[in-house]
mmCIF file of C-alpha atoms in Angstrom:
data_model
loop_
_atom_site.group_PDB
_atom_site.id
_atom_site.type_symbol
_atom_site.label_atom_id
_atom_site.label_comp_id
_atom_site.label_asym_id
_atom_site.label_seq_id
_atom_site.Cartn_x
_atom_site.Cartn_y
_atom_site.Cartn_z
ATOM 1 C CA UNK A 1 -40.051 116.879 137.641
ATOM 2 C CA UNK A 2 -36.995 114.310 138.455
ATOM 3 C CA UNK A 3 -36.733 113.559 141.751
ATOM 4 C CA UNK A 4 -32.977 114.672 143.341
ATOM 5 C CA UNK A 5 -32.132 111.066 143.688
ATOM 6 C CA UNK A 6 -32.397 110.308 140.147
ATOM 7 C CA UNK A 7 -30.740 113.399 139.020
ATOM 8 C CA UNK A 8 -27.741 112.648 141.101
ATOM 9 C CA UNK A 9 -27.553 109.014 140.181
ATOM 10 C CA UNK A 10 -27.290 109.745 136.643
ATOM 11 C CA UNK A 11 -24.841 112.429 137.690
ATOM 12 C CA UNK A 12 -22.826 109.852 139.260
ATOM 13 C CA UNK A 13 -22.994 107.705 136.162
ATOM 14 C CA UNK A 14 -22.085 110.510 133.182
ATOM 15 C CA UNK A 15 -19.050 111.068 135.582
ATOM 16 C CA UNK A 16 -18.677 107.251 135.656
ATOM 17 C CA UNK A 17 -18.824 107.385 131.994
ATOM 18 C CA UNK A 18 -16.267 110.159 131.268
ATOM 19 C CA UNK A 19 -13.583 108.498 133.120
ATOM 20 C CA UNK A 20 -14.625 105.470 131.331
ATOM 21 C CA UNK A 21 -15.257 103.516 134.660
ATOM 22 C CA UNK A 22 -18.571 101.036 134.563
ATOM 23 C CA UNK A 23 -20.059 100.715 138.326
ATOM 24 C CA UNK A 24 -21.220 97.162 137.394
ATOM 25 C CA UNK A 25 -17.785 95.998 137.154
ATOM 26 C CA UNK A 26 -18.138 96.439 141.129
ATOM 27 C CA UNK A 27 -21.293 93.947 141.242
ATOM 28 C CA UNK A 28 -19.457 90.868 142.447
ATOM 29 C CA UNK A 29 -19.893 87.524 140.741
ATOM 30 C CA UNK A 30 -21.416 85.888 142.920
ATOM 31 C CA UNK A 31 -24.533 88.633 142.975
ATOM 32 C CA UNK A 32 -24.973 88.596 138.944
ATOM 33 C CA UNK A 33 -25.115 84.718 139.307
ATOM 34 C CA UNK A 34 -27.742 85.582 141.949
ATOM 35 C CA UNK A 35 -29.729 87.692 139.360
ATOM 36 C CA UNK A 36 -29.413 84.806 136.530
ATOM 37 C CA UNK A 37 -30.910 82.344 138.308
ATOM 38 C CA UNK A 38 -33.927 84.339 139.247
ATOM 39 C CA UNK A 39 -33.784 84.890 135.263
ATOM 40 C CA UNK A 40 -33.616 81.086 134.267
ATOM 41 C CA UNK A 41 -35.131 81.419 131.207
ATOM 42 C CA UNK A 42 -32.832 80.064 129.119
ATOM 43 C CA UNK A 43 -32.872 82.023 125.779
ATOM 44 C CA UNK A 44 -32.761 85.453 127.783
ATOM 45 C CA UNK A 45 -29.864 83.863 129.341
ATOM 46 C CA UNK A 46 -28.298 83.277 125.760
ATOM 47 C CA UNK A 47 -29.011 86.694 125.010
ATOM 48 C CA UNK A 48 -26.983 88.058 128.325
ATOM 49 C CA UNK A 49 -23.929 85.886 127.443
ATOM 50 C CA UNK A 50 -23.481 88.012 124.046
ATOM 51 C CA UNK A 51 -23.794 91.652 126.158
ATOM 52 C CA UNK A 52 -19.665 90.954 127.391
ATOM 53 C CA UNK A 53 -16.964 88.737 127.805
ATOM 54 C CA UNK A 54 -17.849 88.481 131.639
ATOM 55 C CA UNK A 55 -21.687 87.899 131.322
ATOM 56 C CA UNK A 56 -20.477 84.970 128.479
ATOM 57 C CA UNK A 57 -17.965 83.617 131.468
ATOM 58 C CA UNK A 58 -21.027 83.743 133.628
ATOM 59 C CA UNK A 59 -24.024 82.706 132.436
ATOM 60 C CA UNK A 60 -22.715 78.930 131.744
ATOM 61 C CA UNK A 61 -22.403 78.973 135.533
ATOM 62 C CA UNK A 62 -26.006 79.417 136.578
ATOM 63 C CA UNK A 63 -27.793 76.576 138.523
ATOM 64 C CA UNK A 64 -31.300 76.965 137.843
ATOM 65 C CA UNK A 65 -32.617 76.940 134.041
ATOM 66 C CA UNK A 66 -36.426 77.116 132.421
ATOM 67 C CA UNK A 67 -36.293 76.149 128.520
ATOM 68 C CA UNK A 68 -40.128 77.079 126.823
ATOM 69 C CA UNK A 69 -39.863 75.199 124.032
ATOM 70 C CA UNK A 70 -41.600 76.359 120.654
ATOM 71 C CA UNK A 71 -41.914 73.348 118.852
ATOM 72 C CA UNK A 72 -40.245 69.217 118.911
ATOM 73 C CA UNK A 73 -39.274 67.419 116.115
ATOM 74 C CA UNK A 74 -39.062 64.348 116.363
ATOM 75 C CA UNK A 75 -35.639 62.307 115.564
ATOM 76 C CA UNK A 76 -37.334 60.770 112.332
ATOM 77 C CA UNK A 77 -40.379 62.575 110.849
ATOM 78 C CA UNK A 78 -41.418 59.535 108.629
ATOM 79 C CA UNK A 79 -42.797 58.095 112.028
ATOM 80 C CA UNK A 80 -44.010 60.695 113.618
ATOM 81 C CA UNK A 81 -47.436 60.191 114.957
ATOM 82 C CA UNK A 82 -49.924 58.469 116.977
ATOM 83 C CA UNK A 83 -47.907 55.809 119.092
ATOM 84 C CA UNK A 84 -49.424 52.596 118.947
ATOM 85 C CA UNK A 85 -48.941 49.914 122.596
ATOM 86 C CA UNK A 86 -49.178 46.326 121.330
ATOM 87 C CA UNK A 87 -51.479 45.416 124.518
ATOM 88 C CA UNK A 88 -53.352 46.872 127.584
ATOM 89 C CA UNK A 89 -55.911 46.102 129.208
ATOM 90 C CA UNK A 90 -56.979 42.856 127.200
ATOM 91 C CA UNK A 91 -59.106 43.965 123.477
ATOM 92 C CA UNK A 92 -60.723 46.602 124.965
ATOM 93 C CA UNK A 93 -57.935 49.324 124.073
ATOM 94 C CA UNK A 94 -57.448 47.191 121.319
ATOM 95 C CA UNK A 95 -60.425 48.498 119.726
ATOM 96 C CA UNK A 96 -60.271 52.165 120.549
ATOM 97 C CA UNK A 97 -56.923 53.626 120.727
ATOM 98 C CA UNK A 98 -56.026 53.708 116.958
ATOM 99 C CA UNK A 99 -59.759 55.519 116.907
ATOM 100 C CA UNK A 100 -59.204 57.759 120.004
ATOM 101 C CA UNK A 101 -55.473 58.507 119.832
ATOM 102 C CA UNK A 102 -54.238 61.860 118.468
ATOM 103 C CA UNK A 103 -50.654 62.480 117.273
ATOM 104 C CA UNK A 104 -48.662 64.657 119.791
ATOM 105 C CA UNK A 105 -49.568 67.811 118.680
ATOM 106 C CA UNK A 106 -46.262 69.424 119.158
ATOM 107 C CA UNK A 107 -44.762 66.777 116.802
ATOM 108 C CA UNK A 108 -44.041 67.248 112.693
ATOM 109 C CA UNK A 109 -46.750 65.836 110.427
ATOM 110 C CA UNK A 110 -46.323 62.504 109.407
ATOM 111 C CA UNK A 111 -46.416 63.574 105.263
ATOM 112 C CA UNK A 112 -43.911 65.836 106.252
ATOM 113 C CA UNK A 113 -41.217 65.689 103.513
ATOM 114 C CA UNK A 114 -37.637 64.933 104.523
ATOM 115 C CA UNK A 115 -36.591 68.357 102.587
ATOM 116 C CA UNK A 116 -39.006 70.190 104.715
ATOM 117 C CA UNK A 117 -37.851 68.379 107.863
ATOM 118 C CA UNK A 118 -34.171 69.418 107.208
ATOM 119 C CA UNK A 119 -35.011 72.630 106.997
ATOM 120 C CA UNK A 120 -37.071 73.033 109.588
ATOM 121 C CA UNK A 121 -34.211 71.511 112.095
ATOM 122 C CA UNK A 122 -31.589 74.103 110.511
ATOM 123 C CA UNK A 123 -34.235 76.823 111.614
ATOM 124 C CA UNK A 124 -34.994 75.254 114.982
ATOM 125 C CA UNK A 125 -32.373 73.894 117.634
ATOM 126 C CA UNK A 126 -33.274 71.221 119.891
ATOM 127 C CA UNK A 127 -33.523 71.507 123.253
ATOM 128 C CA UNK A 128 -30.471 69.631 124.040
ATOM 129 C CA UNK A 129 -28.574 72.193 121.555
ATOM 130 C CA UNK A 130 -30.017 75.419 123.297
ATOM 131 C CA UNK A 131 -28.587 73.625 127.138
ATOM 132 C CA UNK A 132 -25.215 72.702 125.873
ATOM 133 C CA UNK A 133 -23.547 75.572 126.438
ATOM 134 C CA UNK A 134 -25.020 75.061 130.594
ATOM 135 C CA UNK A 135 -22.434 73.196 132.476
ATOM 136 C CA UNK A 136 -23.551 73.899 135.936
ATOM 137 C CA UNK A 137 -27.276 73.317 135.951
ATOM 138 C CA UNK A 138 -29.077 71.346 138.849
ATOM 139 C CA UNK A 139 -32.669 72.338 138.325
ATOM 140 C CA UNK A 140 -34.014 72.118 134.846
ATOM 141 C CA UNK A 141 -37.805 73.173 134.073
ATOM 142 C CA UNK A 142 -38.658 72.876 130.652
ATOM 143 C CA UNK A 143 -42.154 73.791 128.882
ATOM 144 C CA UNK A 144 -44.081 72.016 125.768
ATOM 145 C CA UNK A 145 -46.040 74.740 123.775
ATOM 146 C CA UNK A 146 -49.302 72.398 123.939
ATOM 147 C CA UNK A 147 -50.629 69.276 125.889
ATOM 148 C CA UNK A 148 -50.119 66.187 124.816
ATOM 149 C CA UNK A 149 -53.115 64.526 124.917
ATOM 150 C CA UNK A 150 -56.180 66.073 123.088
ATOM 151 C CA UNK A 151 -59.258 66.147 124.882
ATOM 152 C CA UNK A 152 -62.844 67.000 124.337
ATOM 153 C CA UNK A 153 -64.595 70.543 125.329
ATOM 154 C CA UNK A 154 -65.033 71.240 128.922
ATOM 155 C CA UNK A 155 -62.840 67.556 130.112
ATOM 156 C CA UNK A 156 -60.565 68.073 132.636
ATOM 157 C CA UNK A 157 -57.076 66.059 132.571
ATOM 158 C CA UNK A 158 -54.476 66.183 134.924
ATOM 159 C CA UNK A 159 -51.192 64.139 135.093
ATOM 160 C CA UNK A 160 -48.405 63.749 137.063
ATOM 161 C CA UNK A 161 -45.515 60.932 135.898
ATOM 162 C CA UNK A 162 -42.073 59.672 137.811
ATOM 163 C CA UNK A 163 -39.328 58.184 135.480
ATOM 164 C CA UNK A 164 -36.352 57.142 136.648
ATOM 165 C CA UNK A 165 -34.736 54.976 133.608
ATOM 166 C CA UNK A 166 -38.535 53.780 133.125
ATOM 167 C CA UNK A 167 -41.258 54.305 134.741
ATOM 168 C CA UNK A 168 -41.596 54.606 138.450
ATOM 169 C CA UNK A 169 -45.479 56.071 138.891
ATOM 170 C CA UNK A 170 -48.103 57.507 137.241
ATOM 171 C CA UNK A 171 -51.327 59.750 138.703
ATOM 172 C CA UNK A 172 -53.814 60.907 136.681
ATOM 173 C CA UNK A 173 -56.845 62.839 137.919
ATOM 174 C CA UNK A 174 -59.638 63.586 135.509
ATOM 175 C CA UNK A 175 -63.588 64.908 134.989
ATOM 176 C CA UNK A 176 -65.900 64.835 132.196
ATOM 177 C CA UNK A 177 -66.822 68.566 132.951
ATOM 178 C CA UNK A 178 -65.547 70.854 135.918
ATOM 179 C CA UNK A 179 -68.561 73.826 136.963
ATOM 180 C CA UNK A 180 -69.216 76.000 139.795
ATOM 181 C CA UNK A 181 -72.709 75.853 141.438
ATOM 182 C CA UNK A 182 -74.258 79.209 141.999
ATOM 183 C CA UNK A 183 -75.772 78.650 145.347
ATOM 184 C CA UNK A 184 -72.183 77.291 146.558
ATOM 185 C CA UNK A 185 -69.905 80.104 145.373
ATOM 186 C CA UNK A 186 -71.840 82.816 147.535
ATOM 187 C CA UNK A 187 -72.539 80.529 150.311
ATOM 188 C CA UNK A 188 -69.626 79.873 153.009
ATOM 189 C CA UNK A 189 -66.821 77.465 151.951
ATOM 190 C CA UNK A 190 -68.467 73.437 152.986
ATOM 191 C CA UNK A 191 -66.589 70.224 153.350
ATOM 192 C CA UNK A 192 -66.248 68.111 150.039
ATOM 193 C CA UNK A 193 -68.933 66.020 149.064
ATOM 194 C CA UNK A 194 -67.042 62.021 149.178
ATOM 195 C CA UNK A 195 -70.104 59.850 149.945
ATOM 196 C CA UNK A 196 -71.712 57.448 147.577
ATOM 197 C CA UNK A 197 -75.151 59.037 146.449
ATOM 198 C CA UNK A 198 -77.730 56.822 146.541
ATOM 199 C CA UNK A 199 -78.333 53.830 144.744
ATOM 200 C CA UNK A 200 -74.866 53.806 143.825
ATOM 201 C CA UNK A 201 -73.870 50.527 145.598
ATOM 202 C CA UNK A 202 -71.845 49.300 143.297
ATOM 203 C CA UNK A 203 -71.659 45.604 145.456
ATOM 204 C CA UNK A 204 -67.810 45.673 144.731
ATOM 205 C CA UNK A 205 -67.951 45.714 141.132
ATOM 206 C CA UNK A 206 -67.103 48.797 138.849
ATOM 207 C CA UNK A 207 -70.333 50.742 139.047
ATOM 208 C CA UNK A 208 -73.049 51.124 136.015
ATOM 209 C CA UNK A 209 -72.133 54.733 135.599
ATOM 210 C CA UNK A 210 -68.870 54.182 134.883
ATOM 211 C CA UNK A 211 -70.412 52.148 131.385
ATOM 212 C CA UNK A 212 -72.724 54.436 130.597
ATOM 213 C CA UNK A 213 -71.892 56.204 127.222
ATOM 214 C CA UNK A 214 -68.658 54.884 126.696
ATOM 215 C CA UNK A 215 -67.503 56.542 130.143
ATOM 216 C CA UNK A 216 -64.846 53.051 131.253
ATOM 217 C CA UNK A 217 -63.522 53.058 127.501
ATOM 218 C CA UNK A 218 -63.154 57.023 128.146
ATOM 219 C CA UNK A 219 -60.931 56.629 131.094
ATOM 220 C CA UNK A 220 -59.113 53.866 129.259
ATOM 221 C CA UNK A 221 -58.253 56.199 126.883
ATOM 222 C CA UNK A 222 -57.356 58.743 129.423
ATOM 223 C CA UNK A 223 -54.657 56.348 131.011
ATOM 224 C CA UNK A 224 -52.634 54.678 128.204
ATOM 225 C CA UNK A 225 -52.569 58.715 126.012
ATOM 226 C CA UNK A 226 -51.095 59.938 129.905
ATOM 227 C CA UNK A 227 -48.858 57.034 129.728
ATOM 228 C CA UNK A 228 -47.614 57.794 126.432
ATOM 229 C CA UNK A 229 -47.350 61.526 126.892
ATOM 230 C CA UNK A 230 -44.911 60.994 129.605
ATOM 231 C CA UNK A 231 -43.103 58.004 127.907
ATOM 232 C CA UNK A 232 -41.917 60.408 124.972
ATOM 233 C CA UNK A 233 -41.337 63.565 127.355
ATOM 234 C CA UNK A 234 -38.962 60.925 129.078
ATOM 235 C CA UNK A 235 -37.556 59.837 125.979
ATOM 236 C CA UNK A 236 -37.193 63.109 124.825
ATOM 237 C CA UNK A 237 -34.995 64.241 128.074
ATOM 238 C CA UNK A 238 -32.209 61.656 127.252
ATOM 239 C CA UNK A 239 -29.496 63.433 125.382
ATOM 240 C CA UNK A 240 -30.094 66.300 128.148
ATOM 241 C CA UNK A 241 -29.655 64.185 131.224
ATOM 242 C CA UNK A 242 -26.420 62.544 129.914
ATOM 243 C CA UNK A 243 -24.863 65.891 128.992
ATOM 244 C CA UNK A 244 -25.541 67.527 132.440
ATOM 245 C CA UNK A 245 -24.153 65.772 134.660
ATOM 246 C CA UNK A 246 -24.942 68.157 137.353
ATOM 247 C CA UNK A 247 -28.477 67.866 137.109
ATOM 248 C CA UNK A 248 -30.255 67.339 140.588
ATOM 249 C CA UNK A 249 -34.175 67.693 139.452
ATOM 250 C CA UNK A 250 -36.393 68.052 136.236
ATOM 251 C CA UNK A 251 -39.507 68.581 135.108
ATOM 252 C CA UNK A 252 -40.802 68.604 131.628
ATOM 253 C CA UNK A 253 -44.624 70.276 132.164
ATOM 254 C CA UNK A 254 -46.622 71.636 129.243
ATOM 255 C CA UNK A 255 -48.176 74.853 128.586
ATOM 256 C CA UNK A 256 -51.341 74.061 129.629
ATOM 257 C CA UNK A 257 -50.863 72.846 132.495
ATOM 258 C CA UNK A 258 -51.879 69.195 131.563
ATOM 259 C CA UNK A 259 -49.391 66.991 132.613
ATOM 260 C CA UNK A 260 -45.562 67.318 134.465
ATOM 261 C CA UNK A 261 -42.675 64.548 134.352
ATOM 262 C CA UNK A 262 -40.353 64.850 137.207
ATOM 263 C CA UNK A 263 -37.276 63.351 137.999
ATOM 264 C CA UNK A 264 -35.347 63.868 141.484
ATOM 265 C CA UNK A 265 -31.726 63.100 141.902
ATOM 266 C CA UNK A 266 -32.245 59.446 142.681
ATOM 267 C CA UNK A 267 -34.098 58.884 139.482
ATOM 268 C CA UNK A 268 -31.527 60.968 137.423
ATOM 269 C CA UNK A 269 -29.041 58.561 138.725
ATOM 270 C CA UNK A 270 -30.848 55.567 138.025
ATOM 271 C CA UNK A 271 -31.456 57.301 134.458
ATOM 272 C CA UNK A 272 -27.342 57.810 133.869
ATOM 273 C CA UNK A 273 -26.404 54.052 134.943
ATOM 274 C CA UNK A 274 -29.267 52.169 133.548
ATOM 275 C CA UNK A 275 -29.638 51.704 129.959
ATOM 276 C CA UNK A 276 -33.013 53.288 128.355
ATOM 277 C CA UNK A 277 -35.236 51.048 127.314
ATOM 278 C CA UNK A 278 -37.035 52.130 124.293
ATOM 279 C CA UNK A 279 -40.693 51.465 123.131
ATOM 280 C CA UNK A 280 -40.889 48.679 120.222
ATOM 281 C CA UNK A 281 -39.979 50.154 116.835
ATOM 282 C CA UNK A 282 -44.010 50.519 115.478
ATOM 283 C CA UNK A 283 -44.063 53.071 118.794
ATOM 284 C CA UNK A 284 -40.502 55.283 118.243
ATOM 285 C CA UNK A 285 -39.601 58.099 120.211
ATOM 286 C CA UNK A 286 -40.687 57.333 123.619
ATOM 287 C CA UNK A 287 -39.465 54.671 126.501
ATOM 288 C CA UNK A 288 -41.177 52.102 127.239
ATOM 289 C CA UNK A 289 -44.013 51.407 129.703
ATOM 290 C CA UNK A 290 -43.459 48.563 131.776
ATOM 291 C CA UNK A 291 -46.832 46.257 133.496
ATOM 292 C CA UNK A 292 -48.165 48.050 135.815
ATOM 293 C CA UNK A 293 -50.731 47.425 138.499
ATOM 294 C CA UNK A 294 -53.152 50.489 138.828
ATOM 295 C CA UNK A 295 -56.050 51.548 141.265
ATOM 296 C CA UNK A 296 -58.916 53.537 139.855
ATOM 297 C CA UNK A 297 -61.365 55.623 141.742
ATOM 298 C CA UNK A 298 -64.248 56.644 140.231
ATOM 299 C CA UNK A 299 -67.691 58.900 141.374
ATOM 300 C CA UNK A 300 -70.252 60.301 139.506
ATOM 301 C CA UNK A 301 -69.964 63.954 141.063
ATOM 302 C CA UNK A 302 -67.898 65.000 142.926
ATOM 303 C CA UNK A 303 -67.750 68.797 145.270
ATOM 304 C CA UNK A 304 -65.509 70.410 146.510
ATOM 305 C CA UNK A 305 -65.374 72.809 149.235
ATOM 306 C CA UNK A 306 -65.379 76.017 147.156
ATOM 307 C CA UNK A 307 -68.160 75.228 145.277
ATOM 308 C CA UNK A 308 -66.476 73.096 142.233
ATOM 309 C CA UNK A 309 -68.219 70.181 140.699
ATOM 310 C CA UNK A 310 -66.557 67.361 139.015
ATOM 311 C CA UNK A 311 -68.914 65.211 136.996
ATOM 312 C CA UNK A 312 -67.387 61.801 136.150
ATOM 313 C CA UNK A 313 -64.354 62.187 138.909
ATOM 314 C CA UNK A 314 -62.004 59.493 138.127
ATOM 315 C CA UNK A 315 -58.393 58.816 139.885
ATOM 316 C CA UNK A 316 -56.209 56.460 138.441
ATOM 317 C CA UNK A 317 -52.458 55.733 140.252
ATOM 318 C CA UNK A 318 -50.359 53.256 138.363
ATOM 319 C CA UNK A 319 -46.795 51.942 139.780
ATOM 320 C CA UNK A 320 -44.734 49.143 137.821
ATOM 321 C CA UNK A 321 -45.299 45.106 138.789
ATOM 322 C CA UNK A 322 -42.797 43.439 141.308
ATOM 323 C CA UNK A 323 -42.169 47.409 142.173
ATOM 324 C CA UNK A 324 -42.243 46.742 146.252
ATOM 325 C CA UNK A 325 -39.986 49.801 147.180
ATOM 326 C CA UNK A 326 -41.087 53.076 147.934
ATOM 327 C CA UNK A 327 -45.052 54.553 148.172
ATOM 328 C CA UNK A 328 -48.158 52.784 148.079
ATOM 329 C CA UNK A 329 -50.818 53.230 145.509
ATOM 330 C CA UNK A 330 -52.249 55.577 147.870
ATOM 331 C CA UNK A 331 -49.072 57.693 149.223
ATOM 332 C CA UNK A 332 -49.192 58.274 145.503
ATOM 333 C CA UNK A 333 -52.269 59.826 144.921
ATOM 334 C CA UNK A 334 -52.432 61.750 147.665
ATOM 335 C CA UNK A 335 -49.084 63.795 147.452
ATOM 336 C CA UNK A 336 -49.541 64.026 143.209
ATOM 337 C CA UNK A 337 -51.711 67.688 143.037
ATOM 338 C CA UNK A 338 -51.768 70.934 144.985
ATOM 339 C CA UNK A 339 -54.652 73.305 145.412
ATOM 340 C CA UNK A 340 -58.197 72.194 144.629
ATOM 341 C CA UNK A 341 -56.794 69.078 142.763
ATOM 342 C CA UNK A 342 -55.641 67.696 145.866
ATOM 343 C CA UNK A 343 -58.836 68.165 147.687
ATOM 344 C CA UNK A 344 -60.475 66.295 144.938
ATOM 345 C CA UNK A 345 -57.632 63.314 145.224
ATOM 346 C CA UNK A 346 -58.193 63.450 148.788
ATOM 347 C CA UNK A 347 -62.170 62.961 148.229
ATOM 348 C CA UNK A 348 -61.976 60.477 145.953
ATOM 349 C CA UNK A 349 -59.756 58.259 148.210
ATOM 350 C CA UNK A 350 -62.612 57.973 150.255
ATOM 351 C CA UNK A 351 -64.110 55.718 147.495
ATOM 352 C CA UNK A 352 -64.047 52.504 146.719
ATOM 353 C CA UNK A 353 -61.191 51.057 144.869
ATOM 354 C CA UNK A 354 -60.943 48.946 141.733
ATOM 355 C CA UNK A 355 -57.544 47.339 140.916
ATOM 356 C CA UNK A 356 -56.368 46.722 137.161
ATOM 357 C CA UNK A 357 -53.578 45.236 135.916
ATOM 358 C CA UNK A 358 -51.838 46.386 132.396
ATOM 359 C CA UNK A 359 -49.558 44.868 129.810
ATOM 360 C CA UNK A 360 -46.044 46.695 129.189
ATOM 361 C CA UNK A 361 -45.841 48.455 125.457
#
């Protein structure tokens, strides 16, 4: 049975309807703005601004916007692939990354024909196409359909990157497998477990652990694919940043969660009045990463208060050379995660640090 509220509501609105009078003509302006920007997503936004002339007036307006993007292609498919730095950390990475490295997943293939390639950008619109018609937004959010970097079974990796018109920091938290131990999850909640176990003094050198298995070359691989990920999200963002001028704060995160580039108004500025610098040409389609100094943290297990283990806990921060303003290596890490991943940032500051330099590429 309909309850009399209903029944007189759509009383009200067959009346409405005969005198050919539409009650959401007396919404104001400012409340369907209101309801857009709780919307945000983008394309549903698209789809409002073809319901009537006033939605089409209106959505253009909205402030806040969230683009999930289905697939990028990159600017020229014949060099689409795995991006290649000239030099970091001395012959080491050298050796592995062309072996580690995998191509950006969301990217074409690199056989893809340039036939195939035009049609496939006639079928999909960039995401600078799908904004354009946005001349008001200040918060952006947009969303990758995969990571970035491809990692093995059961590895946890976690990034965070600031860009300004390069790069301004870089945190990356990650484990060679994340469990729960039985005994801990129906226990009480217990401080994190930060100390050194035993026999693990490491006498100020990187500890033996770290070697064992290929675990340092690991984490090397970890650092520079982060790196790159966020180089080509930054990259990627250019056309968008100089056609909203209104833009106040960005970030470009990825469906899984992986990794998030963020840029506050500061760094947008820097972004509009600097000129980008762009990766050498046998690396397209991403910014370059300047020398960096970085701070690694490192221990072989790691607990955390609700009973989750992190075997091979590493922490790296990076920030650019001669880069004296702002946070410390360590203001950095600590403010990067939320939740459980900044208990386990906060843990492993407790450890002793190792300090790296890198080469730009």
């Amino acid at each position: 049975m309909q309850s009399k509220h209903r029944v007189f509501a759509e009383d009200l609105l067959l009346a409405a309807a005969a005198e050919g009078e539409d009650h959401f003509d007396r919404v104001p302006d400012s409340l369907v703005l209101l309801i857009f920007n709780k919307l945000a997503d983008a394309r549903s936004l698209g789809r409002c601004s073809a319901v009537s002339r006033r939605f089409s007036a209106l959505v253009p307006l909205v402030d806040d916007a969230c683009l999930r993007i289905d697939r990028v292609i990159p600017a020229d498919a014949a060099d689409a692939g795995a991006p290649r730095p000239r030099a970091a950390l001395s012959h080491l990475l050298k050796s592995v990354l062309l072996a580690v490295l995998k191509p950006f997943a969301h990217c074409d293939a690199k056989s893809a024909s340039p036939q195939k390639h035009a049609q496939q950008q006639q079928q999909h619109h960039s995401p600078a196409q799908v904004l354009r018609n946005f001349s008001s937004i200040r918060s952006l959010r947009m969303e990758l359909p995969v990571s970035d970097v491809g990692t093995d079974d059961g590895v946890v990796l976690r990034w965070k990157a600031v860009f300004g018109s390069t790069l301004q920091s870089c945190v990356i938290l990650g484990g060679t497998r994340v469990d729960r131990a039985a005994a801990a999850a129906a226990g009480p909640p217990h401080a994190p477990s930060s100390a050194p176990p035993a026999g693990d003094d490491d006498g100020g050198s990187i500890p033996e652990s770290l070697y064992t298995n290929g675990g340092l070359k690991l984490r090397v691989v970890w650092t520079i694919s982060s790196l790159i990920a966020a180089a080509t999200r930054h990259y990627l963002l250019r056309e968008i940043v100089k056609e909203h001028p209104t833009l106040e704060r960005v970030a470009l995160t990825d469906a899984g969660g992986q990794g998030t580039l963020s840029m506050g108004r500061d760094q947008l500025r820097e972004f509009r009045d600097r000129p980008l610098a762009a990766a050498p040409a046998a690396a397209a389609n991403r910014t370059q990463v300047p020398a960096c100094n970085m701070k690694l943290r490192y221990a072989p297990l790691l607990e955390l208060s609700d009973g989750t283990r992190i075997h091979g806990a590493t922490l790296v921060v990076i920030k650019p050379v001669g880069d004296a303003g702002g946070k410390d290596l360590d203001e950095l890490g600590a403010g990067a995660f939320d939740g459980p991943l900044r208990e386990a940032v906060a843990a492993l500051g407790k450890r002793r640090a190792y300090l790296l330099e890198m080469n730009g590429f």
